C-alpha positions in Angstrom: 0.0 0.0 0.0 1.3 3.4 -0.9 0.7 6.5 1.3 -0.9 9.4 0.6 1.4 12.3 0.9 1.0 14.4 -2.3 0.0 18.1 -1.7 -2.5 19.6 -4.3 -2.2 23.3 -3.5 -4.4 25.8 -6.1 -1.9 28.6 -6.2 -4.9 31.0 -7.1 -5.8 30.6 -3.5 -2.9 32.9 -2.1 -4.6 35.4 -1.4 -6.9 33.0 1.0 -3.3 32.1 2.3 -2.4 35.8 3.1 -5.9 35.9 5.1 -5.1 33.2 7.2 -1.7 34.3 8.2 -3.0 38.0 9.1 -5.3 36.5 11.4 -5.3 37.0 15.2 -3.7 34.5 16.9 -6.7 34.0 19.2 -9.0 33.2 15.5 -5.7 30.5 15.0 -7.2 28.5 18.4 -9.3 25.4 17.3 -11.2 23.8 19.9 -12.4 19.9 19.2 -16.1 19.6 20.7 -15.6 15.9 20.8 -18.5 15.3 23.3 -21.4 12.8 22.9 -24.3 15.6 23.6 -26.0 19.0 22.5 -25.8 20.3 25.8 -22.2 19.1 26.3 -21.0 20.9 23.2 -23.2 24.3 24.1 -21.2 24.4 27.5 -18.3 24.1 26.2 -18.7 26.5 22.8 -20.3 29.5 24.8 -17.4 28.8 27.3 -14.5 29.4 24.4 -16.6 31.9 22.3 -14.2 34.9 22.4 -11.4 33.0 23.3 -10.7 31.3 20.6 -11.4 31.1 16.8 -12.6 28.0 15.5 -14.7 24.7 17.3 -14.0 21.5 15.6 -17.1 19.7 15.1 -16.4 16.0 14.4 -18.2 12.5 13.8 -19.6 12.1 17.2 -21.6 15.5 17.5 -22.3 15.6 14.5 -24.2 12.3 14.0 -25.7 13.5 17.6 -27.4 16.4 16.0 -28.7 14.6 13.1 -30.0 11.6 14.7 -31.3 14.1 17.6 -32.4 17.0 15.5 -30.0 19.1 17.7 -29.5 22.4 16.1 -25.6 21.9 16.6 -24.4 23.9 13.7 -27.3 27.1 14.3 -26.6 27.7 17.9 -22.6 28.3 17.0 -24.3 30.7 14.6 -26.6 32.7 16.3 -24.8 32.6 19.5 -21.1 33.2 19.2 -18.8 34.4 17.0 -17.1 31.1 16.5 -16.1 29.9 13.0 -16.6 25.7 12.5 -14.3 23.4 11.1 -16.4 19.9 10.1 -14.0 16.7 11.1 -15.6 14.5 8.8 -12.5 12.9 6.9 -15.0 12.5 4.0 -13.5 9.5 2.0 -15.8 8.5 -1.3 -16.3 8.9 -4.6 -15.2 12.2 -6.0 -18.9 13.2 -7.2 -19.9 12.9 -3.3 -16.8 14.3 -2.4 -18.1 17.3 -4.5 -21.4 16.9 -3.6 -20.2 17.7 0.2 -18.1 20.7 -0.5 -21.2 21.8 -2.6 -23.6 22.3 0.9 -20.8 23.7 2.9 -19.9 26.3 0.4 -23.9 27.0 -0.4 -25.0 27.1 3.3 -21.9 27.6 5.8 -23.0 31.5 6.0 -19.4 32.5 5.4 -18.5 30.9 9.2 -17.1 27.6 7.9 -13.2 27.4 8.7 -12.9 24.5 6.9 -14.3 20.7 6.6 -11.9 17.4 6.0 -11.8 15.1 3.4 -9.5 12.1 3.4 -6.4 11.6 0.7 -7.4 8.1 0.1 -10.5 9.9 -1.6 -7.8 10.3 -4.4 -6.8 13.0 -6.5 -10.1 13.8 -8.2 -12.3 14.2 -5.7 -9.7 16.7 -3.9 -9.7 18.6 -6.8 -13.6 18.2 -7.4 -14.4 19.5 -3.3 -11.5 22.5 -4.5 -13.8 22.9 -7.6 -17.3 23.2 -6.2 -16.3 25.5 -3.2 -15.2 27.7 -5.8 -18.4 27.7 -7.6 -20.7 27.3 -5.0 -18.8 30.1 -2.0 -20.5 33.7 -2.5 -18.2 36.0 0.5 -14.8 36.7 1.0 -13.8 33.5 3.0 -14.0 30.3 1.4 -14.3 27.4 3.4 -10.3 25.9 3.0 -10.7 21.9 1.7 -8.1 20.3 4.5 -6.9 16.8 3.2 -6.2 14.5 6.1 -3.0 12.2 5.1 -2.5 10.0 8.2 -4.7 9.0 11.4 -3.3 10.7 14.8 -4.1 7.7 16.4 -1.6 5.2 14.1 1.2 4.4 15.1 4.0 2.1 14.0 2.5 -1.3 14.5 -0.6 -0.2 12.6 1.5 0.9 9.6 3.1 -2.8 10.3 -0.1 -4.3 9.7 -1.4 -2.5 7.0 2.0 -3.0 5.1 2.4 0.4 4.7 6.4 1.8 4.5 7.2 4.4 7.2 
């Protein structure tokens, strides 16, 4: 198995990259809300919102609000001034990889950071998501497309077992 390392950078996007690195170093702070429950993950966003910049919203919560009708994604919205970054490693075919980047550039409100997809996605559907938040993003901010390469939580064994060359 071969890893996934290559960078696909769109070198239109500097002036994104000129954003980013202007940016107070507070709005640099990205907090995980990696908690099972609405109310968890309102205690914990209204207990950041000013002090930091972004809140992670991964699997957990997010299959919490959708299966719970939790209004995860409005209350970071209409109550704080927090920008969200959706942890979803999205890892499919490049039309659904699209398809994804599509919604979060149509409806993120100009407050998405940023949402992950995962290399193994391949080449295509990296540039597809790049693609279709360009089409789709209306504001000055476009969501950034974060490829993940490599699980935190791997370590040498696993790479072992899935014959992968470290």
């Amino acid at each position: 198995m071969e890893l996934c390392l290559e960078v696909i950078f769109d070198f239109s996007e500097v002036v994104n990259e000129r954003r980013r690195m202007e940016m107070e170093a507070r709005k640099r702070i990205i907090f995980p809300v990696d908690v099972p429950t609405a109310e968890e993950a309102h205690k914990y966003i209204i207990l950041f919102n000013g002090l930091i910049g972004v809140v992670k919203l991964g699997f957990e919560i997010i299959a919490h609000a959708f299966l719970t009708g939790a209004q995860i994604f409005k209350m970071v919205l209409e109550e704080t001034d927090l920008d969200v970054m959706f942890d979803i490693k999205g890892d499919d075919i490049p039309q659904t990889i699209a398809g994804l980047a599509k919604q979060v550039a149509l409806y993120g409100q100009n407050r998405i950071f940023g949402f992950t997809i995962h290399c193994n996605a391949g080449r295509k559907a990296i540039q597809d998501a790049v693609q279709a938040v360009k089409d789709n993003f209306k504001g000055p901010n476009p969501p950034m497309v974060i490829v993940v390469t490599l699980l935190t939580s791997l370590n040498e064994s696993d790479f072992e077992d899935l014959d992968i060359k470290a």
